[in-house]
Coordinates of C-alpha atoms in Angstrom, one line a residue:
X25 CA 0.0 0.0 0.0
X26 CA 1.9 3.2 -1.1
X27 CA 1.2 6.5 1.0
X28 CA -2.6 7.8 0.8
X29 CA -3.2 11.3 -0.9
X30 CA -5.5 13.7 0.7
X31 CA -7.3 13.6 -2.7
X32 CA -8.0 9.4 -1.6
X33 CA -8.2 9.9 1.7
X34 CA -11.5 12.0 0.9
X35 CA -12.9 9.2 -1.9
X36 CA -12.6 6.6 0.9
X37 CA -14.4 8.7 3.4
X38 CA -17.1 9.4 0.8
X39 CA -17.2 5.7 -0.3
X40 CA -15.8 6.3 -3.8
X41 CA -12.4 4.2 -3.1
X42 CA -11.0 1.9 -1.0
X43 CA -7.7 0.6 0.7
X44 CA -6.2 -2.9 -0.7
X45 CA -2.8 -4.7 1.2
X46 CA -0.2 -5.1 -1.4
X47 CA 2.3 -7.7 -1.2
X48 CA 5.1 -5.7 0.2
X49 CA 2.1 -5.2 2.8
X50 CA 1.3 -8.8 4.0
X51 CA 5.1 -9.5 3.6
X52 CA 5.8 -6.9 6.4
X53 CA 2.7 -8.1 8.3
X54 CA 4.2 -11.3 8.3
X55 CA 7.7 -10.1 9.5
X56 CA 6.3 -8.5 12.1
X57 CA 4.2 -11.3 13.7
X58 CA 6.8 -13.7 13.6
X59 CA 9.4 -11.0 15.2
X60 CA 6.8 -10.8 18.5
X61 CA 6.5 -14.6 18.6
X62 CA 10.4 -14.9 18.9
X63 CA 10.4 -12.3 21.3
X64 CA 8.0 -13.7 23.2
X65 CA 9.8 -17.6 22.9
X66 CA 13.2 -15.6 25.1
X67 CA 10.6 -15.1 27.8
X68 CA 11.8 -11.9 28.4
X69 CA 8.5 -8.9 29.7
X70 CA 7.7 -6.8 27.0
X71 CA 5.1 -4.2 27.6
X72 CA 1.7 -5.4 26.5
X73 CA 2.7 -8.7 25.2
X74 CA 3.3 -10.6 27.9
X75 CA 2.5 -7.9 30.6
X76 CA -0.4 -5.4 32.2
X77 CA -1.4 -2.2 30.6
X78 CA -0.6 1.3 31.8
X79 CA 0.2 1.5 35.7
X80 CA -0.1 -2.2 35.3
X81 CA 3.0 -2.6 33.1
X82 CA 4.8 -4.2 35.5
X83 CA 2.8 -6.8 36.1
X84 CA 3.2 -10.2 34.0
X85 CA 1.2 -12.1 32.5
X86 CA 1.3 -16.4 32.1
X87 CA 1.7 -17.5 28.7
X88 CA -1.6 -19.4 29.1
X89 CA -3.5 -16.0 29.8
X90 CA -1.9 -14.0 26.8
X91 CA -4.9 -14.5 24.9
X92 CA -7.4 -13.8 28.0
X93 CA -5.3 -10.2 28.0
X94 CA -5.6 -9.1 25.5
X95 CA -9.4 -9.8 24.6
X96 CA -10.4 -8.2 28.4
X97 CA -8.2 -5.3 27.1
X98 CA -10.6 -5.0 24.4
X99 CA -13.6 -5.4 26.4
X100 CA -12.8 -3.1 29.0
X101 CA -12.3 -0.2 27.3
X102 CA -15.4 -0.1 25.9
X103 CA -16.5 2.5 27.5
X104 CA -17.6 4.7 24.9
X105 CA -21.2 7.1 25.3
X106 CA -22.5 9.4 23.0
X107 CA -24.1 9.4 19.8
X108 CA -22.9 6.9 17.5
X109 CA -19.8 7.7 14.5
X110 CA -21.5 8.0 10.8
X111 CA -20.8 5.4 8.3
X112 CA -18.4 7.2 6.5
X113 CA -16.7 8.3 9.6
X114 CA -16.6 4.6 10.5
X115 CA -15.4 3.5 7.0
X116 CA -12.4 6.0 6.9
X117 CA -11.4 4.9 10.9
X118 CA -10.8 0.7 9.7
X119 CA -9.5 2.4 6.4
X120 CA -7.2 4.1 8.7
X121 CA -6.2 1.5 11.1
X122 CA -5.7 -0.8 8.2
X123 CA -2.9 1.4 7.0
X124 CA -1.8 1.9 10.4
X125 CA -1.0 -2.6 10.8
X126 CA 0.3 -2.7 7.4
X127 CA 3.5 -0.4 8.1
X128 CA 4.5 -4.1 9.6
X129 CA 5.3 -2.2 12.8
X130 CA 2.4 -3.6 15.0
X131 CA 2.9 -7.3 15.8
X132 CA -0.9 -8.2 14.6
X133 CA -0.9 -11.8 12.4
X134 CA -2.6 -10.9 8.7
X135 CA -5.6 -12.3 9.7
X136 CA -6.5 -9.5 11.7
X137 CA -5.7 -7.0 8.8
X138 CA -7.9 -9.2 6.8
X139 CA -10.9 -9.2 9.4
X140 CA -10.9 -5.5 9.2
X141 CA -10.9 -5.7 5.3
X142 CA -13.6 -7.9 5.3
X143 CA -15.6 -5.1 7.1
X144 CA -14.8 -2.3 5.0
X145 CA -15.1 -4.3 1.6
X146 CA -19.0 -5.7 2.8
X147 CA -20.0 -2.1 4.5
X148 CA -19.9 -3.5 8.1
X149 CA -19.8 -0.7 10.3
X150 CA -19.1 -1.2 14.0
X151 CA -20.9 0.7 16.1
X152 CA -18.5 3.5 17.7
X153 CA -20.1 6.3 20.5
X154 CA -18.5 9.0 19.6
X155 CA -17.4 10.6 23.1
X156 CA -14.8 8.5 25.4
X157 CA -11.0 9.4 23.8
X158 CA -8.8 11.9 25.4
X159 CA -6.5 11.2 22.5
X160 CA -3.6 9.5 23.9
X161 CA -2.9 6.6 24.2
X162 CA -4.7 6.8 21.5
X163 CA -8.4 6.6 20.8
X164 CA -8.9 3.9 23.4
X165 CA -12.6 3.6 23.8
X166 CA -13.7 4.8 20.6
X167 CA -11.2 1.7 18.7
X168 CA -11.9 -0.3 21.5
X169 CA -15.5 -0.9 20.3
X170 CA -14.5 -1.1 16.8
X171 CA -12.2 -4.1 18.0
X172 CA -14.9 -5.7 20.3
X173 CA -17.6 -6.2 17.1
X174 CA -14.0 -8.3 15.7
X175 CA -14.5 -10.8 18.4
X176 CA -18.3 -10.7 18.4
X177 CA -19.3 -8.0 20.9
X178 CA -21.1 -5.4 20.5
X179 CA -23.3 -4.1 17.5
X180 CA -22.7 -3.7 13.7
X181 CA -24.7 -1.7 11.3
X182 CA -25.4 -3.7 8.0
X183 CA -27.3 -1.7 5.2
X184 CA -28.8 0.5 8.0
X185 CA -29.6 -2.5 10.3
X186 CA -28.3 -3.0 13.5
X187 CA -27.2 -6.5 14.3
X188 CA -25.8 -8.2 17.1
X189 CA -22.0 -8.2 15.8
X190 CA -22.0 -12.2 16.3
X191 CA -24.2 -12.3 13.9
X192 CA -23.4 -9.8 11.4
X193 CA -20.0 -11.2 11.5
X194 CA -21.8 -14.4 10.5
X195 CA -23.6 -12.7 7.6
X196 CA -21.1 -11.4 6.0
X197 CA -18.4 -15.0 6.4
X198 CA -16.4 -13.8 9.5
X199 CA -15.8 -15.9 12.5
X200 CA -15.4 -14.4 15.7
X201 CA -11.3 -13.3 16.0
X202 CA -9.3 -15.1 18.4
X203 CA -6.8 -12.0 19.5
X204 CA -2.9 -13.1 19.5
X205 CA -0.2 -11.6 21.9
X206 CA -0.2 -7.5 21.4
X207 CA -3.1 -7.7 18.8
X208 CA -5.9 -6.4 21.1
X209 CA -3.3 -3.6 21.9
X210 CA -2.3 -2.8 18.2
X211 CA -6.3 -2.3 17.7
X212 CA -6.4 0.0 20.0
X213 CA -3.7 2.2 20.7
X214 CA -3.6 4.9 17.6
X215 CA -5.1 8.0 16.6
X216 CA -7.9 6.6 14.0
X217 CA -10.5 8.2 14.8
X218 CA -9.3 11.4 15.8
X219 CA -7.6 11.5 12.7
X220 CA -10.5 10.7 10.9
X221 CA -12.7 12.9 12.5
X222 CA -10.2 15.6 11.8
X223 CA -10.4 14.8 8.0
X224 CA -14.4 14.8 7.9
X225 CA -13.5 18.6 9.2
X226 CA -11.0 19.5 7.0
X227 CA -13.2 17.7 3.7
X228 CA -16.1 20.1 5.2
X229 CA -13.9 23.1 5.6
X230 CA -13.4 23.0 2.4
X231 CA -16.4 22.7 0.7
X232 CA -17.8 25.6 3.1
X233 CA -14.1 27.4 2.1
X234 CA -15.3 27.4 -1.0
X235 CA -18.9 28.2 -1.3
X236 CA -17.9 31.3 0.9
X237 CA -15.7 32.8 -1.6
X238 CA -18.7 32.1 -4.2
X239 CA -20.9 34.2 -1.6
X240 CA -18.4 36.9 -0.9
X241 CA -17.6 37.6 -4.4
X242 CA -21.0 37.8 -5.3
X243 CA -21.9 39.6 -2.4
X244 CA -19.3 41.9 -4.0
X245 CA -21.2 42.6 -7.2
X246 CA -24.8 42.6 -5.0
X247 CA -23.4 45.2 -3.1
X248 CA -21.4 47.1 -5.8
X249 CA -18.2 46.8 -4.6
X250 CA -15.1 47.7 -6.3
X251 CA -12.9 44.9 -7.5
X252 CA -9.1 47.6 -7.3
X253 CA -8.5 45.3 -3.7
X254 CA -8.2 42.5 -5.7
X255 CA -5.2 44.1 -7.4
X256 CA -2.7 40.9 -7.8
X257 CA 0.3 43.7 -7.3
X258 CA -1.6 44.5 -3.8
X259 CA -1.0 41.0 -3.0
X260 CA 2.4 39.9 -4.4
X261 CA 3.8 42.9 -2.1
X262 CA 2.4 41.0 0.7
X263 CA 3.8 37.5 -0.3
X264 CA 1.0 34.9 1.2
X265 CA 0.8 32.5 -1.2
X266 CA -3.2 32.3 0.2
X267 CA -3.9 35.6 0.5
X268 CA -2.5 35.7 -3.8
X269 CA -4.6 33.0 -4.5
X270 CA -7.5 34.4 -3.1
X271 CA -7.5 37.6 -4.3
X272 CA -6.8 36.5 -7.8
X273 CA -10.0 33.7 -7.5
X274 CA -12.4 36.9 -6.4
X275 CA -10.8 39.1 -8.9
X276 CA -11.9 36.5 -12.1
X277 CA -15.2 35.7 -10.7
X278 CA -16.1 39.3 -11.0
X279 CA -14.8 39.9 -14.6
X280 CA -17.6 40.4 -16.9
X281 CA -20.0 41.9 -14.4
X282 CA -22.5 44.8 -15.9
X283 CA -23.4 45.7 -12.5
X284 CA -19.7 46.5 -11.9
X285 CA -19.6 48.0 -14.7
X286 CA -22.5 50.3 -14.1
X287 CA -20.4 52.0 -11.0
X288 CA -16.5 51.8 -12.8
X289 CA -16.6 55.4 -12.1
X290 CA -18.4 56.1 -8.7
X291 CA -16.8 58.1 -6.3
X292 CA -16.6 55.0 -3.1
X293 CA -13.1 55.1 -2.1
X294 CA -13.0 52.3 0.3
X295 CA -15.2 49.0 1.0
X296 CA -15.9 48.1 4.4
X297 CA -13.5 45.1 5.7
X298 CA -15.7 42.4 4.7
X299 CA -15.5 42.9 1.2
X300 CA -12.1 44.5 0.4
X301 CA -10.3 42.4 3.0
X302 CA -11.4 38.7 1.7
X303 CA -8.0 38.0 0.6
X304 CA -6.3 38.4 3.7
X305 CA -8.8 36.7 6.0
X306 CA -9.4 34.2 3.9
X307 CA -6.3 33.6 2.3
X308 CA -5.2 33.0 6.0
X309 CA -7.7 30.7 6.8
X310 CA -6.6 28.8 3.3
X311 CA -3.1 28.7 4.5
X312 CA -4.3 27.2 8.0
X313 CA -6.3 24.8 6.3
X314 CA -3.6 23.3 4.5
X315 CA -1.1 23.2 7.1
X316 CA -3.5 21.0 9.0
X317 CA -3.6 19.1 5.8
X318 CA 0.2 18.4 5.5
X319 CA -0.5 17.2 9.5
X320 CA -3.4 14.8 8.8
X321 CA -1.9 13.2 5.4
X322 CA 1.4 12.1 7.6
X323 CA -1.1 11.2 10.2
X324 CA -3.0 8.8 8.0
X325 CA 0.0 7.0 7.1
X326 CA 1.8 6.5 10.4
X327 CA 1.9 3.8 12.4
X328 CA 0.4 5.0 15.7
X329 CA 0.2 2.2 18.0
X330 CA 2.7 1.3 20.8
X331 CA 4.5 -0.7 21.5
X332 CA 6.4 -0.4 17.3
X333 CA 7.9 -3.7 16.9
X334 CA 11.3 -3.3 14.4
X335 CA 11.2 -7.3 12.8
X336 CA 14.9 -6.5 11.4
X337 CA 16.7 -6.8 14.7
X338 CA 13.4 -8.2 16.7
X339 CA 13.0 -5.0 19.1
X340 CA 9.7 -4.1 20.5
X341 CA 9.9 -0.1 21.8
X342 CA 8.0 1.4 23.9
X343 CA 7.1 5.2 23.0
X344 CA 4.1 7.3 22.4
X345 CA 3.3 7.8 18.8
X346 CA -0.3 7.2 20.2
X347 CA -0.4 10.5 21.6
X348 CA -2.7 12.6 19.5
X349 CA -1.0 15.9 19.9
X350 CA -0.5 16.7 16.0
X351 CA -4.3 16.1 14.9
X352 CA -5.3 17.8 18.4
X353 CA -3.5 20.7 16.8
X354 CA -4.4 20.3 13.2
X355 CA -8.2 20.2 14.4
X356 CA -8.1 23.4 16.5
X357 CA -6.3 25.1 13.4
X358 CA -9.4 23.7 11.1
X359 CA -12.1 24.8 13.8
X360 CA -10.6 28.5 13.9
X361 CA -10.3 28.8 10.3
X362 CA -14.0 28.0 9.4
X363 CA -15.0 30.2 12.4
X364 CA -13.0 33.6 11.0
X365 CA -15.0 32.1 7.2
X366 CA -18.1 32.3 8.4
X367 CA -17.8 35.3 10.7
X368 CA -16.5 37.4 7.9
X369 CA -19.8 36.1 5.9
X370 CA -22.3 37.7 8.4
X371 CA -20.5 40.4 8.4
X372 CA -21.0 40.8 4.9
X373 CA -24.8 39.3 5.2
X374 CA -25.3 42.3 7.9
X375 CA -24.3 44.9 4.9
X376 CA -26.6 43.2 2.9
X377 CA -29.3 43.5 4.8
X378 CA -29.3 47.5 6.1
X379 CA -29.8 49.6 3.5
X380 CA -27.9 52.2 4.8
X381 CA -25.1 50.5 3.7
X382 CA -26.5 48.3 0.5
X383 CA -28.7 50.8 -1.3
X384 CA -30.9 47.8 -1.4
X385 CA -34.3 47.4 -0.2
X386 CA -34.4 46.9 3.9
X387 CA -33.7 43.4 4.8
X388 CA -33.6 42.6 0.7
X389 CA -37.1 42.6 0.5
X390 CA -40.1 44.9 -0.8
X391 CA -42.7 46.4 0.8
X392 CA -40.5 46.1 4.0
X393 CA -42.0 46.5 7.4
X394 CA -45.1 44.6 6.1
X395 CA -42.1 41.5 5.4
X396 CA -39.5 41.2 7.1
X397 CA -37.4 39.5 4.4
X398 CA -34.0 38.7 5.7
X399 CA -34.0 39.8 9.2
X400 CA -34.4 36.9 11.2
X401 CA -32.3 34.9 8.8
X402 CA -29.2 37.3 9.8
X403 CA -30.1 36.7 13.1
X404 CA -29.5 33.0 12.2
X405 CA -26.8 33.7 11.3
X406 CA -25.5 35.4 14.4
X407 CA -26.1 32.8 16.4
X408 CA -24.8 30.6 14.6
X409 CA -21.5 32.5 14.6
X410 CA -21.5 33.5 18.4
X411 CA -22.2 29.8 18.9
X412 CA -18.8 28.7 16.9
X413 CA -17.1 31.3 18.8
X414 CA -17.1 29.2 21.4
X415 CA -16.7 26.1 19.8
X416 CA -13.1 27.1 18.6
X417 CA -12.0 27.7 21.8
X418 CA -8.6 25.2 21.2
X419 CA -9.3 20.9 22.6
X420 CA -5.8 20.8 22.8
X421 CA -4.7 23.2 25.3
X422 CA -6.2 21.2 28.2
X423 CA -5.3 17.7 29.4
X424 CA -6.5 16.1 32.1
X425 CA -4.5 12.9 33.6
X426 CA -5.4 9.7 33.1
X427 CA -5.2 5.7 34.0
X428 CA -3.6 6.8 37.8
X429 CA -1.3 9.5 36.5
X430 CA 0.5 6.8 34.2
X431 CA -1.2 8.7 30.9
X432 CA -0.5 12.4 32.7
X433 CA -0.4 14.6 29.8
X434 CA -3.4 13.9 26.6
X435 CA -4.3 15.1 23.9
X436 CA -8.4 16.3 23.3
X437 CA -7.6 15.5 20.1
X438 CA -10.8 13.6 19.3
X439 CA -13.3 16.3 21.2
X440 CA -11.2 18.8 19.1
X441 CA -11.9 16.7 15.7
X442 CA -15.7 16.1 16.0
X443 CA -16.2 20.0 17.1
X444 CA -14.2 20.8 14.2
X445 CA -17.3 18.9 12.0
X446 CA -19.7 20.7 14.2
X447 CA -18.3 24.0 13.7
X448 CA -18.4 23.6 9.7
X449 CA -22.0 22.7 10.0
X450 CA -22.8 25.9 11.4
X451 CA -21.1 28.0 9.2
X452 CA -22.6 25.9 5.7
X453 CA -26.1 27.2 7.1
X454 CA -24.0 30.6 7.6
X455 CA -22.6 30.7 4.4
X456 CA -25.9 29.6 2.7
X457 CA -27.6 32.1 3.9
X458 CA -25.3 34.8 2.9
X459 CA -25.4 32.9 -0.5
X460 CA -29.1 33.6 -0.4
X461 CA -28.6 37.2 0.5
X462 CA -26.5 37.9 -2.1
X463 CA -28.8 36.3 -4.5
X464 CA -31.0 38.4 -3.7
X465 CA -29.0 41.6 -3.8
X466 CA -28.2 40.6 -7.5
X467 CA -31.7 40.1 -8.5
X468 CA -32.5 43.7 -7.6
X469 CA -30.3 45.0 -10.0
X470 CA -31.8 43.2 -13.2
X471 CA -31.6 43.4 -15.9
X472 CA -28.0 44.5 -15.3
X473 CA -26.3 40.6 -15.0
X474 CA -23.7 39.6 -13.1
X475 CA -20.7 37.8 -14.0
X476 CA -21.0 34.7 -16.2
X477 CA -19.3 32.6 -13.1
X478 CA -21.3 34.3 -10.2
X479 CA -24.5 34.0 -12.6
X480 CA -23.6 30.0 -12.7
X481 CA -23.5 30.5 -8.9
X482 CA -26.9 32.3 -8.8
X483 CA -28.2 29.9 -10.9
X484 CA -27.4 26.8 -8.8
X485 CA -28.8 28.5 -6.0
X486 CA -32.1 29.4 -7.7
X487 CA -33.0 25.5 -8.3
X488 CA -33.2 25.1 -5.0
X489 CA -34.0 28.4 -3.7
X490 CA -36.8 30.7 -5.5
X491 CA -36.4 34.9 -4.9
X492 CA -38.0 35.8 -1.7
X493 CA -40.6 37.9 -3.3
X494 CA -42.9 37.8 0.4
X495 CA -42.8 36.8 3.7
X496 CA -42.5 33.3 3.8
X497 CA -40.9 29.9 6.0
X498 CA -37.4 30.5 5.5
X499 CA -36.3 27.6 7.4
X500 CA -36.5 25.4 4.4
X501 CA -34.6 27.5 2.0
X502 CA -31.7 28.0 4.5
X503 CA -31.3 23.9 4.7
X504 CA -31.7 23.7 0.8
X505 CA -28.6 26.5 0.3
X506 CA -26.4 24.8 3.4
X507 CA -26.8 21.3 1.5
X508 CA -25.5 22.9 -2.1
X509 CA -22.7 23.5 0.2
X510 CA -22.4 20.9 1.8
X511 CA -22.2 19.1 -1.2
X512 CA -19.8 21.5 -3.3
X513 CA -22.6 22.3 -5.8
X514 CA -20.9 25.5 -6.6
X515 CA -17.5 23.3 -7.6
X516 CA -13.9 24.0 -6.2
X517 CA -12.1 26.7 -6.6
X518 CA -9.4 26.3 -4.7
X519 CA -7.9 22.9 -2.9
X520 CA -6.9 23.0 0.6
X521 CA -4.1 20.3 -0.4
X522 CA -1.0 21.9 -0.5
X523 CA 0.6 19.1 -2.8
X524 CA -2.8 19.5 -5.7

């Protein structure tokens, strides 16, 4: 299995690809399951092989009972609560842990590699509560679950059914896994699930990434803006290579406008900071984004377990490459980057809507004070961005000791990772509505047109969303516009992969 893109990473989490052991694979797998049965035939301890876990380390373990460990390891952290993972969180997690055996550095025999293939190839999905993991070592509870429905316990999902995982595993040709020395371990030490929950997040940052520079440019045009802070020479003096990016993305979406045409010569000299400074917010946050990208692609392909068995010279090392501390990181970046995205959009929204500042109809809407248009849609809005406020705050600056001070200093990572997914939720219903907004800004203009990309945009949005001609249930609209973003209906302008 060669390294995973960030481009494959998101078609496994979507379903549209999937992760296959190569030779090279099952010939390291092999290597490293005979290296911990000759370790283990010396008789000397090694941590978690022939030992207890955590403050327990010291204590060993018969040979007879090597098998007992390590399935009541499995069973007793399963301690999961919470709502359970989604499928395609689920899927990308064994994807994950897959890649993680087959660097040949976890001890496990193939057969458990090709249990958890089995899962992922007939769309088994163990059932996972989502809160439990402080991120080191490793996502404990949440893996330990996924492990348990490998031995029988616990619950699987088949085609939207939940089964007893005895029998799905029987419906889909498994029998019931009979953990080896360390195996039990190797399932559950790593950073799977943090990791990806992280890349849900960062796959939903940038579809919202992306549907936000659609709404601010065309908020832009709705507004009459002037395109001169778009200047590429503005931006080169500067040097970010998001902020140029940006600026020169905003600056083509508006060529051909006749509504910016109309005003070439108007005597505005400055925009408020919502609209003239797009490139260097969210340029920044495009930067942010794919440094936490660079951090989850090596994250994806590590081996994350512990303890890393090195079949070449047969040494089993303890360390803590379970400790979650670069996806805690790379998931707080994530959550403050779609915060700033979509608290510049309500800012922008808020323009929109006072015509003090447009020059549009109050709240985007005629015969206002009879409707009320887009007030209480900003107001949405708001709260939606207040609430991610606080959502940002970073997982990873606290850490709260663990397993009798033996695990003293965690992670958050996975709390940081599944608010990051949160967080983006909020602001595609933030950016949706702006999209609306703006929409509607454009439409008061006619018959001046927009430009022939932001009229592609306004199009999109208009199959789902019909002009707010009247008071109506807005609550509909809002979830059709979040959706087209959800699902990058308005395309992708610009990748958060640094390498694409």
């Amino acid at each position: 299995m060669t390294r995973l893109d960030l481009a494959t990473l998101r078609a496994i989490l979507e379903g549209r690809a999937t992760v296959k052991l190569t030779s090279t694979d099952t010939d390291r797998l092999d290597a490293s399951a005979a290296s911990v049965a000759r370790v283990l035939a010396t008789g000397n301890a090694v941590y978690g092989v022939n030992t207890g876990f955590g403050l327990l380390a010291s204590t060993r373990i018969a040979d007879d009972k090597l098998g007992q460990l390590q399935r009541n390891l499995v069973l007793s952290h399963c301690c999961g609560v919470g709502a359970p993972l989604p499928d395609a969180v689920v899927r990308l997690v064994i994807a994950l842990k897959i890649i993680s055996l087959s660097r040949g550095h976890s001890g496990v025999r193939r057969v458990v590699v090709d249990a958890l293939q089995t899962l992922l190839d007939t769309q088994a999905w163990p059932v996972i509560p989502s809160q439990g993991s402080v991120g080191a070592s490793g996502d404990l509870a949440p893996l330990a679950h996924l492990s348990a429905a490998l031995i029988g316990e616990g619950h699987i999902r088949l085609k939207g059914e939940e089964l007893d995982a005895r029998a799905a595993l029987k419906r889909i040709g498994l029998e019931p896994l009979v953990l080896g020395p360390k195996e039990g371990l190797a399932l559950l030490n790593g950073t799977q699930v943090s990791t990806a929950l992280a890349l849900d997040a960062l796959f939903r940052a940038e579809d919202v990434f992306n549907a936000a520079l659609f709404a601010g440019a065309l908020s832009i045009d709705a507004l009459k803006g002037s395109d001169a802070p778009f200047d590429p020479r503005i931006h080169a003096a500067r040097g970010h290579k998001g902020q140029c990016d940006v600026a020169s993305t905003i600056l083509l979406m508006l060529q051909g406008s006749a509504i910016r045409e109309s005003h070439v010569d108007c005597d505005r000299v400055q925009d408020p900071y919502s609209l003239r400074c797009q490139p260097q917010v969210m340029g920044a946050c495009l930067d942010v984004l794919r440094q936490a990208a660079t951090t989850l692609v090596i994250e994806a392909n590590a081996a994350t377990d512990n303890p890393l068995v090195f079949a070449e010279d047969d040494a089993v090392l303890s360390g803590g490459n379970f400790h979650a501390e670069p996806v805690a990181f790379a998931a707080d970046m994530i959550s403050i980057a779609i915060c700033e995205i979509a608290s510049i959009s309500e800012r922008r929204l808020a323009i929109l809507v006072d015509p003090k500042m447009s020059g549009l109809p109050a709240f985007l809407v005629e015969d206002s004070g009879l409707n009320s248009g887009f007030m209480i849609a900003q107001v949405t809005a708001a709260a939606l961005v207040s609430e991610n406020k606080t959502l940002a705050h970073p997982a990873s600056v606290d850490s709260l000791p663990t397993s009798a001070n033996q695990e003293d200093h965690v992670s958050m990572a996975t709390f940081a990772a599944r608010k990051a997914g949160d967080i983006a939720r909020n602001a595609a219903n933030v950016i949706g509505i702006e999209l609306m907004a703006a929409a509607q800004g454009i439409d008061f203009h006619a018959p001046m047109k927009t430009s022939p990309p932001l009229a592609a945009v306004h199009a999109t949005l208009r199959q789902k969303v019909r002009f707010l001609d009247g008071d109506r249930m807005m609550a509909g609209d809002i979830a059709a516009a979040a959706a087209l973003v959800e699902q990058g209906a308005f395309g992708r302008l610009l990748s958060v992969n640094p390498e694409g």
